[in-house]
Amino acid sequence: SLGLREIIKDETAAERGARFLSELTQRGCLAQYILYNIDDIQWYQRLCEEGVVPTLKENLVLLVLGRYSNEGYQTNNLEQYLRAFKQPVRWMVCAFGVKEHEIMRQAILMGGNTRVGFENNLYLPDGRLAKDNAELVALTANYAKAVGRALADQVQAANLLGGCC
């Protein structure tokens, strides 16, 4: 996982970033590009168009909603993020705070993948502290099952991530 804005923050870092990303690709690594907002999505697309980011059909983006310090996002942010892409992308989402479950449900309904757990949230939808990470993951798994989405096993999850695990 690479925070794109942390690797290539502006045009001055584009050449060095292109060399780094090219080397990752040559070594068979799949980069998951972390995008925090619509500006990041536009930056990602521009870098793809310019050839800085290798435009592989296997590219995977992680859309992040919210932050540790600010939960002031709306659930419609995910729809806005997806509309900002000019081309279809393989995507997954993570969300911070108590709205995490709402966002996971929305992502599942929209055909995306999810990244869920204590890294981003400690609470159940009713506001109680989760007893463990498995309890949070089970909620998202149950959302997926309820709408007929298959859960990835270890091999399928590794393939989603380019066989890296």
mmCIF file with all atom_site columns, C-alpha atoms in Angstrom, residues 17-92:
data_model
loop_
_atom_site.group_PDB
_atom_site.id
_atom_site.type_symbol
_atom_site.label_atom_id
_atom_site.label_alt_id
_atom_site.label_comp_id
_atom_site.label_asym_id
_atom_site.label_entity_id
_atom_site.label_seq_id
_atom_site.pdbx_PDB_ins_code
_atom_site.Cartn_x
_atom_site.Cartn_y
_atom_site.Cartn_z
_atom_site.occupancy
_atom_site.B_iso_or_equiv
_atom_site.pdbx_formal_charge
_atom_site.auth_seq_id
_atom_site.auth_comp_id
_atom_site.auth_asym_id
_atom_site.auth_atom_id
_atom_site.pdbx_PDB_model_num
ATOM 1  C CA . GLY A 1 17 ? 8.248   8.375  -8.398  1.00 0.00 ? 17 GLY A CA 1
ATOM 2  C CA . ALA A 1 18 ? 7.962   6.944  -11.916 1.00 0.00 ? 18 ALA A CA 1
ATOM 3  C CA . ARG A 1 19 ? 11.321  5.168  -11.514 1.00 0.00 ? 19 ARG A CA 1
ATOM 4  C CA . PHE A 1 20 ? 10.274  3.752  -8.139  1.00 0.00 ? 20 PHE A CA 1
ATOM 5  C CA . LEU A 1 21 ? 6.883   2.532  -9.389  1.00 0.00 ? 21 LEU A CA 1
ATOM 6  C CA . SER A 1 22 ? 8.454   1.094  -12.538 1.00 0.00 ? 22 SER A CA 1
ATOM 7  C CA . GLU A 1 23 ? 10.936  -0.853 -10.419 1.00 0.00 ? 23 GLU A CA 1
ATOM 8  C CA . LEU A 1 24 ? 8.107   -2.218 -8.269  1.00 0.00 ? 24 LEU A CA 1
ATOM 9  C CA . THR A 1 25 ? 6.305   -3.372 -11.416 1.00 0.00 ? 25 THR A CA 1
ATOM 10 C CA . GLN A 1 26 ? 9.457   -4.965 -12.842 1.00 0.00 ? 26 GLN A CA 1
ATOM 11 C CA . ARG A 1 27 ? 9.906   -6.883 -9.600  1.00 0.00 ? 27 ARG A CA 1
ATOM 12 C CA . GLY A 1 28 ? 6.364   -8.214 -9.830  1.00 0.00 ? 28 GLY A CA 1
ATOM 13 C CA . CYS A 1 29 ? 4.947   -6.093 -7.007  1.00 0.00 ? 29 CYS A CA 1
ATOM 14 C CA . LEU A 1 30 ? 1.404   -4.830 -7.104  1.00 0.00 ? 30 LEU A CA 1
ATOM 15 C CA . ALA A 1 31 ? 1.021   -1.387 -5.609  1.00 0.00 ? 31 ALA A CA 1
ATOM 16 C CA . GLN A 1 32 ? -2.219  -0.539 -3.876  1.00 0.00 ? 32 GLN A CA 1
ATOM 17 C CA . TYR A 1 33 ? -2.634  3.202  -4.295  1.00 0.00 ? 33 TYR A CA 1
ATOM 18 C CA . ILE A 1 34 ? -4.161  4.872  -1.248  1.00 0.00 ? 34 ILE A CA 1
ATOM 19 C CA . LEU A 1 35 ? -6.377  7.806  -2.206  1.00 0.00 ? 35 LEU A CA 1
ATOM 20 C CA . TYR A 1 36 ? -7.815  10.053 0.497   1.00 0.00 ? 36 TYR A CA 1
ATOM 21 C CA . ASN A 1 37 ? -10.033 12.439 -1.471  1.00 0.00 ? 37 ASN A CA 1
ATOM 22 C CA . ILE A 1 38 ? -11.138 13.551 -4.932  1.00 0.00 ? 38 ILE A CA 1
ATOM 23 C CA . ASP A 1 39 ? -7.947  15.593 -5.400  1.00 0.00 ? 39 ASP A CA 1
ATOM 24 C CA . ASP A 1 40 ? -5.964  12.374 -4.871  1.00 0.00 ? 40 ASP A CA 1
ATOM 25 C CA . ILE A 1 41 ? -8.166  10.550 -7.383  1.00 0.00 ? 41 ILE A CA 1
ATOM 26 C CA . GLN A 1 42 ? -7.561  13.275 -9.966  1.00 0.00 ? 42 GLN A CA 1
ATOM 27 C CA . TRP A 1 43 ? -3.816  13.202 -9.204  1.00 0.00 ? 43 TRP A CA 1
ATOM 28 C CA . TYR A 1 44 ? -3.759  9.399  -9.592  1.00 0.00 ? 44 TYR A CA 1
ATOM 29 C CA . GLN A 1 45 ? -5.528  9.627  -12.956 1.00 0.00 ? 45 GLN A CA 1
ATOM 30 C CA . ARG A 1 46 ? -3.204  12.355 -14.171 1.00 0.00 ? 46 ARG A CA 1
ATOM 31 C CA . LEU A 1 47 ? -0.155  10.316 -13.175 1.00 0.00 ? 47 LEU A CA 1
ATOM 32 C CA . CYS A 1 48 ? -1.609  7.279  -14.974 1.00 0.00 ? 48 CYS A CA 1
ATOM 33 C CA . GLU A 1 49 ? -2.248  9.356  -18.108 1.00 0.00 ? 49 GLU A CA 1
ATOM 34 C CA . GLU A 1 50 ? 1.307   10.714 -18.009 1.00 0.00 ? 50 GLU A CA 1
ATOM 35 C CA . GLY A 1 51 ? 2.787   7.240  -17.530 1.00 0.00 ? 51 GLY A CA 1
ATOM 36 C CA . VAL A 1 52 ? 4.176   8.004  -14.083 1.00 0.00 ? 52 VAL A CA 1
ATOM 37 C CA . VAL A 1 53 ? 1.910   5.388  -12.506 1.00 0.00 ? 53 VAL A CA 1
ATOM 38 C CA . PRO A 1 54 ? 1.967   2.159  -14.518 1.00 0.00 ? 54 PRO A CA 1
ATOM 39 C CA . THR A 1 55 ? -1.557  1.758  -15.848 1.00 0.00 ? 55 THR A CA 1
ATOM 40 C CA . LEU A 1 56 ? -1.994  -1.930 -15.351 1.00 0.00 ? 56 LEU A CA 1
ATOM 41 C CA . LYS A 1 57 ? -5.415  -3.524 -15.313 1.00 0.00 ? 57 LYS A CA 1
ATOM 42 C CA . GLU A 1 58 ? -4.305  -5.024 -12.003 1.00 0.00 ? 58 GLU A CA 1
ATOM 43 C CA . ASN A 1 59 ? -3.923  -1.629 -10.307 1.00 0.00 ? 59 ASN A CA 1
ATOM 44 C CA . LEU A 1 60 ? -5.829  -1.525 -7.059  1.00 0.00 ? 60 LEU A CA 1
ATOM 45 C CA . VAL A 1 61 ? -6.905  1.627  -5.269  1.00 0.00 ? 61 VAL A CA 1
ATOM 46 C CA . LEU A 1 62 ? -7.857  1.959  -1.632  1.00 0.00 ? 62 LEU A CA 1
ATOM 47 C CA . LEU A 1 63 ? -10.346 4.748  -1.028  1.00 0.00 ? 63 LEU A CA 1
ATOM 48 C CA . VAL A 1 64 ? -10.112 6.133  2.498   1.00 0.00 ? 64 VAL A CA 1
ATOM 49 C CA . LEU A 1 65 ? -13.053 7.867  4.117   1.00 0.00 ? 65 LEU A CA 1
ATOM 50 C CA . GLY A 1 66 ? -12.491 9.881  7.273   1.00 0.00 ? 66 GLY A CA 1
ATOM 51 C CA . ARG A 1 67 ? -9.448  10.318 9.467   1.00 0.00 ? 67 ARG A CA 1
ATOM 52 C CA . TYR A 1 68 ? -8.527  9.544  13.068  1.00 0.00 ? 68 TYR A CA 1
ATOM 53 C CA . SER A 1 69 ? -8.939  13.197 13.980  1.00 0.00 ? 69 SER A CA 1
ATOM 54 C CA . ASN A 1 70 ? -12.057 13.972 11.940  1.00 0.00 ? 70 ASN A CA 1
ATOM 55 C CA . GLU A 1 71 ? -15.084 11.847 11.272  1.00 0.00 ? 71 GLU A CA 1
ATOM 56 C CA . GLY A 1 72 ? -16.799 14.635 9.325   1.00 0.00 ? 72 GLY A CA 1
ATOM 57 C CA . TYR A 1 73 ? -17.448 12.643 6.178   1.00 0.00 ? 73 TYR A CA 1
ATOM 58 C CA . GLN A 1 74 ? -20.730 11.666 4.639   1.00 0.00 ? 74 GLN A CA 1
ATOM 59 C CA . THR A 1 75 ? -21.631 8.243  3.336   1.00 0.00 ? 75 THR A CA 1
ATOM 60 C CA . ASN A 1 76 ? -22.185 9.755  -0.112  1.00 0.00 ? 76 ASN A CA 1
ATOM 61 C CA . ASN A 1 77 ? -18.454 10.481 -0.308  1.00 0.00 ? 77 ASN A CA 1
ATOM 62 C CA . LEU A 1 78 ? -17.920 6.954  -1.655  1.00 0.00 ? 78 LEU A CA 1
ATOM 63 C CA . GLU A 1 79 ? -20.309 7.602  -4.553  1.00 0.00 ? 79 GLU A CA 1
ATOM 64 C CA . GLN A 1 80 ? -18.549 10.912 -5.255  1.00 0.00 ? 80 GLN A CA 1
ATOM 65 C CA . TYR A 1 81 ? -15.162 9.202  -5.217  1.00 0.00 ? 81 TYR A CA 1
ATOM 66 C CA . LEU A 1 82 ? -16.256 6.520  -7.671  1.00 0.00 ? 82 LEU A CA 1
ATOM 67 C CA . ARG A 1 83 ? -17.855 9.068  -10.018 1.00 0.00 ? 83 ARG A CA 1
ATOM 68 C CA . ALA A 1 84 ? -14.528 10.937 -10.118 1.00 0.00 ? 84 ALA A CA 1
ATOM 69 C CA . PHE A 1 85 ? -12.802 8.060  -11.931 1.00 0.00 ? 85 PHE A CA 1
ATOM 70 C CA . LYS A 1 86 ? -12.695 8.383  -15.721 1.00 0.00 ? 86 LYS A CA 1
ATOM 71 C CA . GLN A 1 87 ? -12.040 4.663  -16.155 1.00 0.00 ? 87 GLN A CA 1
ATOM 72 C CA . PRO A 1 88 ? -13.256 1.674  -14.146 1.00 0.00 ? 88 PRO A CA 1
ATOM 73 C CA . VAL A 1 89 ? -10.869 0.697  -11.353 1.00 0.00 ? 89 VAL A CA 1
ATOM 74 C CA . ARG A 1 90 ? -10.427 -2.195 -8.978  1.00 0.00 ? 90 ARG A CA 1
ATOM 75 C CA . TRP A 1 91 ? -11.156 -0.639 -5.629  1.00 0.00 ? 91 TRP A CA 1
ATOM 76 C CA . MET A 1 92 ? -11.593 -1.271 -1.980  1.00 0.00 ? 92 MET A CA 1
#
